[in-house]
JSON list of C-alpha atoms and ligand atoms in Angstrom, two decimals:
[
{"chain": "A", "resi": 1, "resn": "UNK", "atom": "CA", "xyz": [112.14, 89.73, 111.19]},
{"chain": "A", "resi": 2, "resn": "UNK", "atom": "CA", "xyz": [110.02, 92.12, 108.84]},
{"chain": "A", "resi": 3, "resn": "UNK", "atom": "CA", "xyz": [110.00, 91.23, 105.66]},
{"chain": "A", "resi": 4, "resn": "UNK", "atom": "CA", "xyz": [110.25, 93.15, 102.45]},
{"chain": "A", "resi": 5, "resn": "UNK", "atom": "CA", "xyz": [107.51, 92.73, 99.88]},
{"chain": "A", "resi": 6, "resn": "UNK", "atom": "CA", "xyz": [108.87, 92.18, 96.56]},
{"chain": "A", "resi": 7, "resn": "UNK", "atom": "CA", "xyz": [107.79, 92.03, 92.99]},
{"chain": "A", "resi": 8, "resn": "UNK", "atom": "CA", "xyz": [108.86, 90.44, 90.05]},
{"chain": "A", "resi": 9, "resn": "UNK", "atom": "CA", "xyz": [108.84, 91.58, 86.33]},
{"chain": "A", "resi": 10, "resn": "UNK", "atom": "CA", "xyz": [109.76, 88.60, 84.00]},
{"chain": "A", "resi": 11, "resn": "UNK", "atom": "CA", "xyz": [109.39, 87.82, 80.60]},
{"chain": "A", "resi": 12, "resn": "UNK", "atom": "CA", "xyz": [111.26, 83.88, 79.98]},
{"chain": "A", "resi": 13, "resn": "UNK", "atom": "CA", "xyz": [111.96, 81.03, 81.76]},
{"chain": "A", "resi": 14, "resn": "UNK", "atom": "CA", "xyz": [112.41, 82.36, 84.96]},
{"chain": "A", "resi": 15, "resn": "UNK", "atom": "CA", "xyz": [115.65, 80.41, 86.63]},
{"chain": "A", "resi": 16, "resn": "UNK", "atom": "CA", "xyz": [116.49, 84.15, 87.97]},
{"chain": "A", "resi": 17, "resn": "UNK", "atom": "CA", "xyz": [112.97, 84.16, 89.63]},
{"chain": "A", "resi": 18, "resn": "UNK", "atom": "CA", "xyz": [113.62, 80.69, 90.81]},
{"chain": "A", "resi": 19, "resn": "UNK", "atom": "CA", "xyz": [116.68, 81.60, 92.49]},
{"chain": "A", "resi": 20, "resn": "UNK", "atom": "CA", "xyz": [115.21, 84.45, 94.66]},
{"chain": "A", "resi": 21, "resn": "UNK", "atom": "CA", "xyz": [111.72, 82.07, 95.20]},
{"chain": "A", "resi": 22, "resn": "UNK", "atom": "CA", "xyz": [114.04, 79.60, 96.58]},
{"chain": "A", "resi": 23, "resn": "UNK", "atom": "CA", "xyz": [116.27, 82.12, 98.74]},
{"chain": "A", "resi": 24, "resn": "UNK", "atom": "CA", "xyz": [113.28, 83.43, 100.01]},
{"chain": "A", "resi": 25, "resn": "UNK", "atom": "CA", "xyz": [112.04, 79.91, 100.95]},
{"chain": "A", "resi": 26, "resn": "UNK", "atom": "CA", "xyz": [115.29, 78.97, 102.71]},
{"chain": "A", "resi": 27, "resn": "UNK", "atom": "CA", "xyz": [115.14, 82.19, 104.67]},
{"chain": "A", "resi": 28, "resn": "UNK", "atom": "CA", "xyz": [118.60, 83.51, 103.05]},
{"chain": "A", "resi": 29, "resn": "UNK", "atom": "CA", "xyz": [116.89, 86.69, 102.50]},
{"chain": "A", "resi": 30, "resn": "UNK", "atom": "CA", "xyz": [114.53, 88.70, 104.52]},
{"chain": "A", "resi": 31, "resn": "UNK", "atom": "CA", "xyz": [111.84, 89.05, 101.47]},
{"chain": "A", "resi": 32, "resn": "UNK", "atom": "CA", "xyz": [108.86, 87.52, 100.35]},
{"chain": "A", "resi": 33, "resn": "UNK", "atom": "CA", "xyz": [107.84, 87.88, 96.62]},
{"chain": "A", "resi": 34, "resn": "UNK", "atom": "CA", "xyz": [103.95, 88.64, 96.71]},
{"chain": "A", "resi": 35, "resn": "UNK", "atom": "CA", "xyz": [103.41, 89.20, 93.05]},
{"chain": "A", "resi": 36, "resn": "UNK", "atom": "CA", "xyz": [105.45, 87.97, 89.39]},
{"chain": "A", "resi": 37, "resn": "UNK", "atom": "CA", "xyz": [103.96, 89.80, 86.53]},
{"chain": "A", "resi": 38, "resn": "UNK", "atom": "CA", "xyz": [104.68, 88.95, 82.71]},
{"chain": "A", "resi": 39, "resn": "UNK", "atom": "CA", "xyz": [104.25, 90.62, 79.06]},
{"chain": "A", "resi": 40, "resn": "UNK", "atom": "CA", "xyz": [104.36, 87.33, 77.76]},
{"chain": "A", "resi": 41, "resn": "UNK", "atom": "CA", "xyz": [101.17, 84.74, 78.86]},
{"chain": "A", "resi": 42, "resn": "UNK", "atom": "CA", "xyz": [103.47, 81.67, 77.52]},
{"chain": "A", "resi": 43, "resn": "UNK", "atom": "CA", "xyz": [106.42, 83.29, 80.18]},
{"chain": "A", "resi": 44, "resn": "UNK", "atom": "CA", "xyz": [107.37, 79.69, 82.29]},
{"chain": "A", "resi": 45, "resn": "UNK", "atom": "CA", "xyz": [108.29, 82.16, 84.75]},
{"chain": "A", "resi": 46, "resn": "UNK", "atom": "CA", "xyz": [104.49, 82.17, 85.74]},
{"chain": "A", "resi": 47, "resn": "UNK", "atom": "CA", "xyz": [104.28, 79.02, 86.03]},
{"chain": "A", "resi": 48, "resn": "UNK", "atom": "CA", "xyz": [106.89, 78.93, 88.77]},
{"chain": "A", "resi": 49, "resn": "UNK", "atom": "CA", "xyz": [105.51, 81.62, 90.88]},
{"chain": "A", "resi": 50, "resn": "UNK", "atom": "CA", "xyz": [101.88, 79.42, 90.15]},
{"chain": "A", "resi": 51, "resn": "UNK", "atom": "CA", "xyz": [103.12, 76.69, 91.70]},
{"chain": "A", "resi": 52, "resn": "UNK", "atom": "CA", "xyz": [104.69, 78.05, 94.93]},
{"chain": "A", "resi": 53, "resn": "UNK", "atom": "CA", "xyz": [100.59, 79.74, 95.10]},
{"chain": "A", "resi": 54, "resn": "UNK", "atom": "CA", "xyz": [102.21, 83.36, 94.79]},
{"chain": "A", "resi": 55, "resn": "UNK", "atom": "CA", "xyz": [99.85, 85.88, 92.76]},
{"chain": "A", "resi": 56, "resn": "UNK", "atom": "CA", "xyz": [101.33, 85.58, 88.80]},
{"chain": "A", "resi": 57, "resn": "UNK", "atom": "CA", "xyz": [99.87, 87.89, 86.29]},
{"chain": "A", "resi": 58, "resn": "UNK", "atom": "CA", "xyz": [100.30, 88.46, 82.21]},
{"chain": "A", "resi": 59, "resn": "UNK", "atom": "CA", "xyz": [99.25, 91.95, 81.37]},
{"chain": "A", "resi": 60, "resn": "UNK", "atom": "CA", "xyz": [98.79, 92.04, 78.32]},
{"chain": "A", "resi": 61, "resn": "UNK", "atom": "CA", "xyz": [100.54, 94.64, 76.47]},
{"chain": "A", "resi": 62, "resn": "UNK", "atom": "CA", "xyz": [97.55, 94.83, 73.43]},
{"chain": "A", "resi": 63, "resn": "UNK", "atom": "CA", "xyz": [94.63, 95.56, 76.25]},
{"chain": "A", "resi": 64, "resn": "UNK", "atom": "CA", "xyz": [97.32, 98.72, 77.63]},
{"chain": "A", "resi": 65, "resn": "UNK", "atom": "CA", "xyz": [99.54, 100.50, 75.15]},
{"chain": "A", "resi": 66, "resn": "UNK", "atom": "CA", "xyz": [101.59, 102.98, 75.58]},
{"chain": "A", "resi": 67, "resn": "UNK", "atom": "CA", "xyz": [101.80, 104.49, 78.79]},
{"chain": "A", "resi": 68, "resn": "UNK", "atom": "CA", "xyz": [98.74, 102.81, 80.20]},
{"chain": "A", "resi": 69, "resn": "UNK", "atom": "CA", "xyz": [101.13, 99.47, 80.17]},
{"chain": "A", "resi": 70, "resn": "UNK", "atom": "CA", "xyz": [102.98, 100.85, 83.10]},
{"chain": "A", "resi": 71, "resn": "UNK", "atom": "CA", "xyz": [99.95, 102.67, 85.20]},
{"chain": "A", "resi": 72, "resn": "UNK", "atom": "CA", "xyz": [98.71, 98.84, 85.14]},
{"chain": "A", "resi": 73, "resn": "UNK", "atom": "CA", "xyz": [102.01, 97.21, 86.22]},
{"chain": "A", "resi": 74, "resn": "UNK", "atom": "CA", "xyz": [102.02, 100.17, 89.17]},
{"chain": "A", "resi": 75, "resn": "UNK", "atom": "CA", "xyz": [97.83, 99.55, 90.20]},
{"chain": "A", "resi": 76, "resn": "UNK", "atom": "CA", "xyz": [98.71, 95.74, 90.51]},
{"chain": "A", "resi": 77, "resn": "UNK", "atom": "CA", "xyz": [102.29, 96.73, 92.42]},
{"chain": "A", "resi": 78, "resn": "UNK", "atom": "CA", "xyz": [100.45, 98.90, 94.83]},
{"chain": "A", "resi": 79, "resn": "UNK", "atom": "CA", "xyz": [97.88, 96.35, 95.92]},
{"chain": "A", "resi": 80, "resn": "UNK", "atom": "CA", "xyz": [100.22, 94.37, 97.04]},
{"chain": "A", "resi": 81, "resn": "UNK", "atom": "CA", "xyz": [102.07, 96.57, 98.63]},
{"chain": "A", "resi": 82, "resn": "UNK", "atom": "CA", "xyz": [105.24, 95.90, 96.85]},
{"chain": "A", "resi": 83, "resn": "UNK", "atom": "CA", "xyz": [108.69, 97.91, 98.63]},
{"chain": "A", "resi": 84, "resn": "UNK", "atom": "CA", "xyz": [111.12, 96.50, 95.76]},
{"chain": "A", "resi": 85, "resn": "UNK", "atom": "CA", "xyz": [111.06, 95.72, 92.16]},
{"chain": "A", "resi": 86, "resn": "UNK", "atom": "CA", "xyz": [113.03, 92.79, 90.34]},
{"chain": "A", "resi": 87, "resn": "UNK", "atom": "CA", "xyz": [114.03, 92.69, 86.58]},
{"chain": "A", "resi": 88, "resn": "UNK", "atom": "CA", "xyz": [114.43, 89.01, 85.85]},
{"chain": "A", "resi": 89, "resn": "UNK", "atom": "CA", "xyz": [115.05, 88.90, 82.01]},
{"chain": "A", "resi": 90, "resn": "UNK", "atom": "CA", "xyz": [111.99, 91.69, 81.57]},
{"chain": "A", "resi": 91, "resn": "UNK", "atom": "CA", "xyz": [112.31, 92.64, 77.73]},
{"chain": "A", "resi": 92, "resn": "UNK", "atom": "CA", "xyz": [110.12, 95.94, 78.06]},
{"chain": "A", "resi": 93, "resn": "UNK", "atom": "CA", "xyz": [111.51, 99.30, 78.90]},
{"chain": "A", "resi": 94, "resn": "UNK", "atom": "CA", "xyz": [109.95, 100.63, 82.09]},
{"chain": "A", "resi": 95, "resn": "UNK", "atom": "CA", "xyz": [108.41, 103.92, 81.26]},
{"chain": "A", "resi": 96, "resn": "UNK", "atom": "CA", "xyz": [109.36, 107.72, 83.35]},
{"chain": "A", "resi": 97, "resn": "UNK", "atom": "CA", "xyz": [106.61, 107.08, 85.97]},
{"chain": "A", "resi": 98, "resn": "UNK", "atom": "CA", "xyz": [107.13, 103.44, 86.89]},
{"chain": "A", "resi": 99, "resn": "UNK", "atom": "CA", "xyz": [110.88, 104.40, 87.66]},
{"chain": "A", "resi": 100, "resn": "UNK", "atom": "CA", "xyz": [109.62, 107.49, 89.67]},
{"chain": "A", "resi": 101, "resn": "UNK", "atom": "CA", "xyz": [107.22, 105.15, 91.36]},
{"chain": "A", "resi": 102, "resn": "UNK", "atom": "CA", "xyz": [110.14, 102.98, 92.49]},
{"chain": "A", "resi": 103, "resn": "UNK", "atom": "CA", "xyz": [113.03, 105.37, 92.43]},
{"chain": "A", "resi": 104, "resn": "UNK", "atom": "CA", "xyz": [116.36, 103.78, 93.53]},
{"chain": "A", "resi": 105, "resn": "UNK", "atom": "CA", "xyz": [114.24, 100.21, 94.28]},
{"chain": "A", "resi": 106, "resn": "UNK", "atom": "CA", "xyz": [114.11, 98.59, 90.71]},
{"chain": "A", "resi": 107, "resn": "UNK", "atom": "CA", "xyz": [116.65, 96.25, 90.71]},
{"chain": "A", "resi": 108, "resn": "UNK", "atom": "CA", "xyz": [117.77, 94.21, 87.17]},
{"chain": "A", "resi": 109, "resn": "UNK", "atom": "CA", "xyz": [120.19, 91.13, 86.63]},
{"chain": "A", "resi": 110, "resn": "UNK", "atom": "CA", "xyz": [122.62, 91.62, 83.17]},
{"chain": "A", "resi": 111, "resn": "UNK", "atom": "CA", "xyz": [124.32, 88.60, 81.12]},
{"chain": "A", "resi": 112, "resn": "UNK", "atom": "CA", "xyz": [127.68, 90.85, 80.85]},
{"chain": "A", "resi": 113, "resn": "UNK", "atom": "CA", "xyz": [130.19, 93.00, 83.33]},
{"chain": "A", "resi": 114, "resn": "UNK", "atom": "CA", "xyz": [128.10, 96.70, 82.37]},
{"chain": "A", "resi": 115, "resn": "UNK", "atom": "CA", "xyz": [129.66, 99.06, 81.00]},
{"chain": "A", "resi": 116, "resn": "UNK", "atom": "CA", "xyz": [130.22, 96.11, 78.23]},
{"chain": "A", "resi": 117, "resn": "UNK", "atom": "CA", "xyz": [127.98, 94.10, 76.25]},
{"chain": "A", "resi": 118, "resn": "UNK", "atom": "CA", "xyz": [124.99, 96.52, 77.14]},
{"chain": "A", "resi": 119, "resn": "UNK", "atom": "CA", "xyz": [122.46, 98.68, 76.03]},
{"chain": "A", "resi": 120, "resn": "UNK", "atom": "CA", "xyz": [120.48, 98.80, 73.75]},
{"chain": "A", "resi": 121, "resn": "UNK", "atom": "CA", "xyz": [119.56, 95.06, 71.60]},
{"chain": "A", "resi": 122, "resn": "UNK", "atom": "CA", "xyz": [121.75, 93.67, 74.12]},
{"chain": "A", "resi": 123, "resn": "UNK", "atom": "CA", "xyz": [119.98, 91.11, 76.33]},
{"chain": "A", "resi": 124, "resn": "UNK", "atom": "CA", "xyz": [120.07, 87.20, 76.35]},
{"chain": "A", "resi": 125, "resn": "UNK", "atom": "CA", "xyz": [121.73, 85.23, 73.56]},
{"chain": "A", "resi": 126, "resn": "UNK", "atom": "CA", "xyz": [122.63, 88.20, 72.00]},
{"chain": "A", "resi": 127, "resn": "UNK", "atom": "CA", "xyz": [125.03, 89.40, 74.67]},
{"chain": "A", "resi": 128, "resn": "UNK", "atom": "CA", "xyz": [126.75, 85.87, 74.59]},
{"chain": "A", "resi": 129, "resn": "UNK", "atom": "CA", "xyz": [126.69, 86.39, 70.94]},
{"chain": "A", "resi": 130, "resn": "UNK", "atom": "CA", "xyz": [128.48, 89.60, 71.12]},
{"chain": "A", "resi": 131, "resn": "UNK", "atom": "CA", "xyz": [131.12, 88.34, 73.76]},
{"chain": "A", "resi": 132, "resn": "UNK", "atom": "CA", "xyz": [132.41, 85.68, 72.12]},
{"chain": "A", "resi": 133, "resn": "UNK", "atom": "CA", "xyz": [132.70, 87.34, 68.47]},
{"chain": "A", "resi": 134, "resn": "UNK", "atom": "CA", "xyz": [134.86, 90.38, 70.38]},
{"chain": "A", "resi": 135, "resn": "UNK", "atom": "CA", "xyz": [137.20, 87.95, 71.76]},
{"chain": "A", "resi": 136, "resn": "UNK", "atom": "CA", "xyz": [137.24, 89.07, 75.19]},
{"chain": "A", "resi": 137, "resn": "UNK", "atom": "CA", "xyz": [139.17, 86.10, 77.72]},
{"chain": "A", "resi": 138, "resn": "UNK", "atom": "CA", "xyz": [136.05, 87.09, 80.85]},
{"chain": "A", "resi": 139, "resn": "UNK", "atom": "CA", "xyz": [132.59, 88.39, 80.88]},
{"chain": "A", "resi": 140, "resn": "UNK", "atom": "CA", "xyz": [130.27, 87.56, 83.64]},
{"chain": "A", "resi": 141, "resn": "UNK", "atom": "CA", "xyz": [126.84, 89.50, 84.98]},
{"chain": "A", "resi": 142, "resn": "UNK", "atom": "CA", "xyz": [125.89, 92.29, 86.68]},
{"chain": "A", "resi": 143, "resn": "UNK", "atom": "CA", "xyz": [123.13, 93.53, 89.10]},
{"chain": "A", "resi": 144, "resn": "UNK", "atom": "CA", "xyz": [121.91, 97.38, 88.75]},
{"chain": "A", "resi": 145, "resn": "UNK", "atom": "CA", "xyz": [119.91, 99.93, 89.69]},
{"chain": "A", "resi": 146, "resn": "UNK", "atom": "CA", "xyz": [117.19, 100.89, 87.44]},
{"chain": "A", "resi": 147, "resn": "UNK", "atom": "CA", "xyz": [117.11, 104.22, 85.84]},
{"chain": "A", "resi": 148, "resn": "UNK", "atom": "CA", "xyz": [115.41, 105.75, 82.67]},
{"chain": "A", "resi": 149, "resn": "UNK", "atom": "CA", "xyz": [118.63, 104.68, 80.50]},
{"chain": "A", "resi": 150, "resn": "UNK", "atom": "CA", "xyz": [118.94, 101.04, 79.51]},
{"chain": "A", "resi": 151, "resn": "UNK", "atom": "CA", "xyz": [121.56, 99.22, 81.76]},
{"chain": "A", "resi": 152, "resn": "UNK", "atom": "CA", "xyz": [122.33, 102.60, 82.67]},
{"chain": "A", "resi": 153, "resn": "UNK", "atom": "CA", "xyz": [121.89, 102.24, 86.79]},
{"chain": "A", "resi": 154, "resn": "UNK", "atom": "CA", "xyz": [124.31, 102.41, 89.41]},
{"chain": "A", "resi": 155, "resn": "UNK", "atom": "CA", "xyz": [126.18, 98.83, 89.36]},
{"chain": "A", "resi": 156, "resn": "UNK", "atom": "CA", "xyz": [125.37, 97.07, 93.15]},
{"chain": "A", "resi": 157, "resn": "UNK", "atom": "CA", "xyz": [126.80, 93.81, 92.80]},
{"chain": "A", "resi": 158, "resn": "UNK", "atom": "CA", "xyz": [129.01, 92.34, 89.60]},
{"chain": "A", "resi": 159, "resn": "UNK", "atom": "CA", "xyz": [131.02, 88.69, 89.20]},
{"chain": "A", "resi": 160, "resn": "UNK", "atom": "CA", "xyz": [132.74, 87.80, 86.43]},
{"chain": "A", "resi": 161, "resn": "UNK", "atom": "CA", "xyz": [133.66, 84.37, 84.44]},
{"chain": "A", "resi": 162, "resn": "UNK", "atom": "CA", "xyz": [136.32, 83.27, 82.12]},
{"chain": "A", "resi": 163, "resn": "UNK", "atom": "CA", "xyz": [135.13, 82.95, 78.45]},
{"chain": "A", "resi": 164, "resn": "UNK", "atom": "CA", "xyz": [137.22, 79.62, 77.00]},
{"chain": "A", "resi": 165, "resn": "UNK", "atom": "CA", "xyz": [138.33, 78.99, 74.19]},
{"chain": "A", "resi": 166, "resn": "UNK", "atom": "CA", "xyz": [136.04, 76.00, 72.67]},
{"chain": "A", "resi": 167, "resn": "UNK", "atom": "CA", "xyz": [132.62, 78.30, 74.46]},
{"chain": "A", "resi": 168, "resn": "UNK", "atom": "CA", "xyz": [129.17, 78.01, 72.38]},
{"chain": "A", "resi": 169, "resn": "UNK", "atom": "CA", "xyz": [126.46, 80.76, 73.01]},
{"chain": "A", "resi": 170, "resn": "UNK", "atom": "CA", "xyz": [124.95, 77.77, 74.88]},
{"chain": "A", "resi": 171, "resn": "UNK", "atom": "CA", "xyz": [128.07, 76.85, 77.15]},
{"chain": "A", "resi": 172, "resn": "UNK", "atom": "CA", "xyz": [128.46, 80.55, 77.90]},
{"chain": "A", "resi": 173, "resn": "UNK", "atom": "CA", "xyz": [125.27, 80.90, 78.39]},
{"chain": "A", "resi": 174, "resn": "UNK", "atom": "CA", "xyz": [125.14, 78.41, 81.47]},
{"chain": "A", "resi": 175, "resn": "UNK", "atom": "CA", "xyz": [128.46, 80.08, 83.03]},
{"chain": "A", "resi": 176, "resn": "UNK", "atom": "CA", "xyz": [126.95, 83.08, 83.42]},
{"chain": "A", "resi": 177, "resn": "UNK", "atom": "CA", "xyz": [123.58, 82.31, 84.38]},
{"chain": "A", "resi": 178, "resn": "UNK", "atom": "CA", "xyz": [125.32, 80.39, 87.26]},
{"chain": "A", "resi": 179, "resn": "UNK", "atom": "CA", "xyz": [126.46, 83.69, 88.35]},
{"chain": "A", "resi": 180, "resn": "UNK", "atom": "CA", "xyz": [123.53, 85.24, 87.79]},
{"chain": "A", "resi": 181, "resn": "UNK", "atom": "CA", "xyz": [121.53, 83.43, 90.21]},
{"chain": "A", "resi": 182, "resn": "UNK", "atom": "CA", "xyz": [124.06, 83.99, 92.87]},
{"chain": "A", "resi": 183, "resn": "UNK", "atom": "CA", "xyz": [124.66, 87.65, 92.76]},
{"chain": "A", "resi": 184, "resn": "UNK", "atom": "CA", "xyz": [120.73, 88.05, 92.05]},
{"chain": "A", "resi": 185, "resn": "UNK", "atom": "CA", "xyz": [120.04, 86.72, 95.35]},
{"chain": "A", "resi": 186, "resn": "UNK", "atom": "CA", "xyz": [123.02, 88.41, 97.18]},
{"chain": "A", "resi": 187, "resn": "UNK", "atom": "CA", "xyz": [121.79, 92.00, 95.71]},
{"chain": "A", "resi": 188, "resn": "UNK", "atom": "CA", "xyz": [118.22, 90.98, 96.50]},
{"chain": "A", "resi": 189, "resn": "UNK", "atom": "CA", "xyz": [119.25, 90.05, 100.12]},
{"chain": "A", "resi": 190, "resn": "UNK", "atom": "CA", "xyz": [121.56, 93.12, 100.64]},
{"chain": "A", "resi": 191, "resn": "UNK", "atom": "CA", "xyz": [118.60, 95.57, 99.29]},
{"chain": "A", "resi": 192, "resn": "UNK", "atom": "CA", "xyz": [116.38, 94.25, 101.67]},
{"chain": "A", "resi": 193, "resn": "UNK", "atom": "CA", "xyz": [118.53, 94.94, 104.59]},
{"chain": "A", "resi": 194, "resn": "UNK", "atom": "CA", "xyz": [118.52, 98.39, 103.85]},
{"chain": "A", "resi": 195, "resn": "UNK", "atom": "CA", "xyz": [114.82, 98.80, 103.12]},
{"chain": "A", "resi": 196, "resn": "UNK", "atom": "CA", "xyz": [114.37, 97.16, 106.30]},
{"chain": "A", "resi": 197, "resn": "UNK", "atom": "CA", "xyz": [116.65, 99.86, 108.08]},
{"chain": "A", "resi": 198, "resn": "UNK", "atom": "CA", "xyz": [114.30, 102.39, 106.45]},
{"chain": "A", "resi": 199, "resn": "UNK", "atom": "CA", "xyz": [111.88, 100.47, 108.07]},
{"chain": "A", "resi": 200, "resn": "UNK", "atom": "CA", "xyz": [113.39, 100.57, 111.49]},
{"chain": "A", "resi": 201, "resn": "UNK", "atom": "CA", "xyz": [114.14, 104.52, 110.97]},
{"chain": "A", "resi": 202, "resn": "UNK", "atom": "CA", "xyz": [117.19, 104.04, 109.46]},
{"chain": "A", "resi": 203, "resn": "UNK", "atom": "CA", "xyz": [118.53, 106.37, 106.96]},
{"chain": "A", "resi": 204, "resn": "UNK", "atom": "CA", "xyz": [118.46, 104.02, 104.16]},
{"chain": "A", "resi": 205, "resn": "UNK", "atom": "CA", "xyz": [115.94, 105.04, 101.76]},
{"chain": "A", "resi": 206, "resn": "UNK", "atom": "CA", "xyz": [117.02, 102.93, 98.67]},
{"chain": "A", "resi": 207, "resn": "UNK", "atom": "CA", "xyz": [119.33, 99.66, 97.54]},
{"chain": "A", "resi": 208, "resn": "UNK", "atom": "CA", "xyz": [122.14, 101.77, 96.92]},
{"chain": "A", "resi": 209, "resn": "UNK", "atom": "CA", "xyz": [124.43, 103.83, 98.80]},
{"chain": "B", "resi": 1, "resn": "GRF", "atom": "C1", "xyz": [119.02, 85.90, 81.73]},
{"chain": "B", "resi": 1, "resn": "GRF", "atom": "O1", "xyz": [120.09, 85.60, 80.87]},
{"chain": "B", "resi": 1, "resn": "GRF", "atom": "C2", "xyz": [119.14, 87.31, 82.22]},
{"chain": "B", "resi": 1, "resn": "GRF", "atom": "O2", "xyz": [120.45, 87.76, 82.37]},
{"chain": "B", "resi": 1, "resn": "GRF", "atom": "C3", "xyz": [118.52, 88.09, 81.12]},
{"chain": "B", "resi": 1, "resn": "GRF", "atom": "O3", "xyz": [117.46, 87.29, 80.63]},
{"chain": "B", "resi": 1, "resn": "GRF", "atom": "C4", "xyz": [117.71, 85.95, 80.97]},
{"chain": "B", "resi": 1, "resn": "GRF", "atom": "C5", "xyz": [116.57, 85.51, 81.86]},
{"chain": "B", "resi": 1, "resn": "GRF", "atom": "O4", "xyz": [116.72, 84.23, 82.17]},
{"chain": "B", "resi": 1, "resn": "GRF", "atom": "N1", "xyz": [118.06, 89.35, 81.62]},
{"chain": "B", "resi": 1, "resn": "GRF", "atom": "P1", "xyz": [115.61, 83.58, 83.15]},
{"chain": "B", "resi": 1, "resn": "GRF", "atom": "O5", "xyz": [114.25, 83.88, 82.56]},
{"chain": "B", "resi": 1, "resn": "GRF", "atom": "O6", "xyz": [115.78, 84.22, 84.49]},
{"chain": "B", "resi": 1, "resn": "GRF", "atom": "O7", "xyz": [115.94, 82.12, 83.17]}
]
């Protein structure tokens, strides 16, 4: 079965990357990730994609400001002929023309159920952070669309988790992330169907409906 050729943007440890590495491995999903691309050269995330011999690169954001950031990310993108885009705890904003590049095929994994807990200065600890000071009895994660807002996107898959009482940042932390990894690779999988109907001459020209 074809395949769809997918990129990675990360920026931490990479256990989201590792879930869709692994998926892809197993065959649960009809992808292959050809390229994982950080801002950050100490980003373990590389090392992952290093040792499964997939194509890592750290761009580094001092040798390409501004907009020139992006036009890199898209050169390297292109030459591997990547169909869909992955946010795996990527802390840069994607600028106007990456987004165009990719329209409705950036895909991007949230600590919280969006609309909450998002947005700007929201993204790891900090969203845990946030949850537990509100008080709120369930939070969980959420996989989007990418769009020129921040967590902004059409919502394709979310799953939510109880928040107990005696919950750390760390204990939260681990809840969700569990979640994460499994509605990553379900998104991921159900994506790639489509993009493969578009393949076929199917009508589906994005992830989303
Ligand atoms: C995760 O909490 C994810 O929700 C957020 O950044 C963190 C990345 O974790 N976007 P990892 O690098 O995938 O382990």
């Amino acid at each position: 079965m074809h395949k769809v050729k997918i990129g990675v943007l990360v920026s931490g440890g990479g256990t989201n990357l590792q879930s869709v590495l692994d998926a892809c491995e197993k065959g649960e999903v009809s992808a292959e990730v050809v390229l994982v691309v950080s801002n950050r050269r100490e980003a373990y995330a590389l090392e992952r994609a290093k040792k499964m011999g997939i194509r890592n690169e750290y761009v580094d954001p001092s040798k390409f400001p501004g907009e020139e950031y992006d036009k890199e990310l898209m050169r390297i993108f292109r030459e591997e002929g990547v169909k869909l885009v992955v946010l795996a705890g990527y802390l840069r904003v994607l600028s106007p023309g990456f987004i165009e590049e990719f329209r409705n095929r950036i895909i991007n994994i949230h600590p919280s159920l969006i609309p909450d807990f998002c947005g700007k200065g929201y993204y790891g600890e900090r969203v845990h952070k946030a949850v537990l000071k509100s008080g709120v009895k369930k939070t969980g994660a959420t996989v989007h669309i990418v769009d020129e807002g921040t967590d902004t996107g059409p919502i394709l898959l979310q799953e939510s988790v109880p928040v107990l009482k005696d919950d750390t940042v760390e204990t939260l932390q681990r809840r969700v992330l569990a979640v994460e990894h499994k509605i990553l690779v379900k998104a991921v999988g159900e994506c790639c169907l489509r993009l493969v109907n578009e393949n076929n001459g199917g009508n589906d020209e994005a992830c989303t409906d």
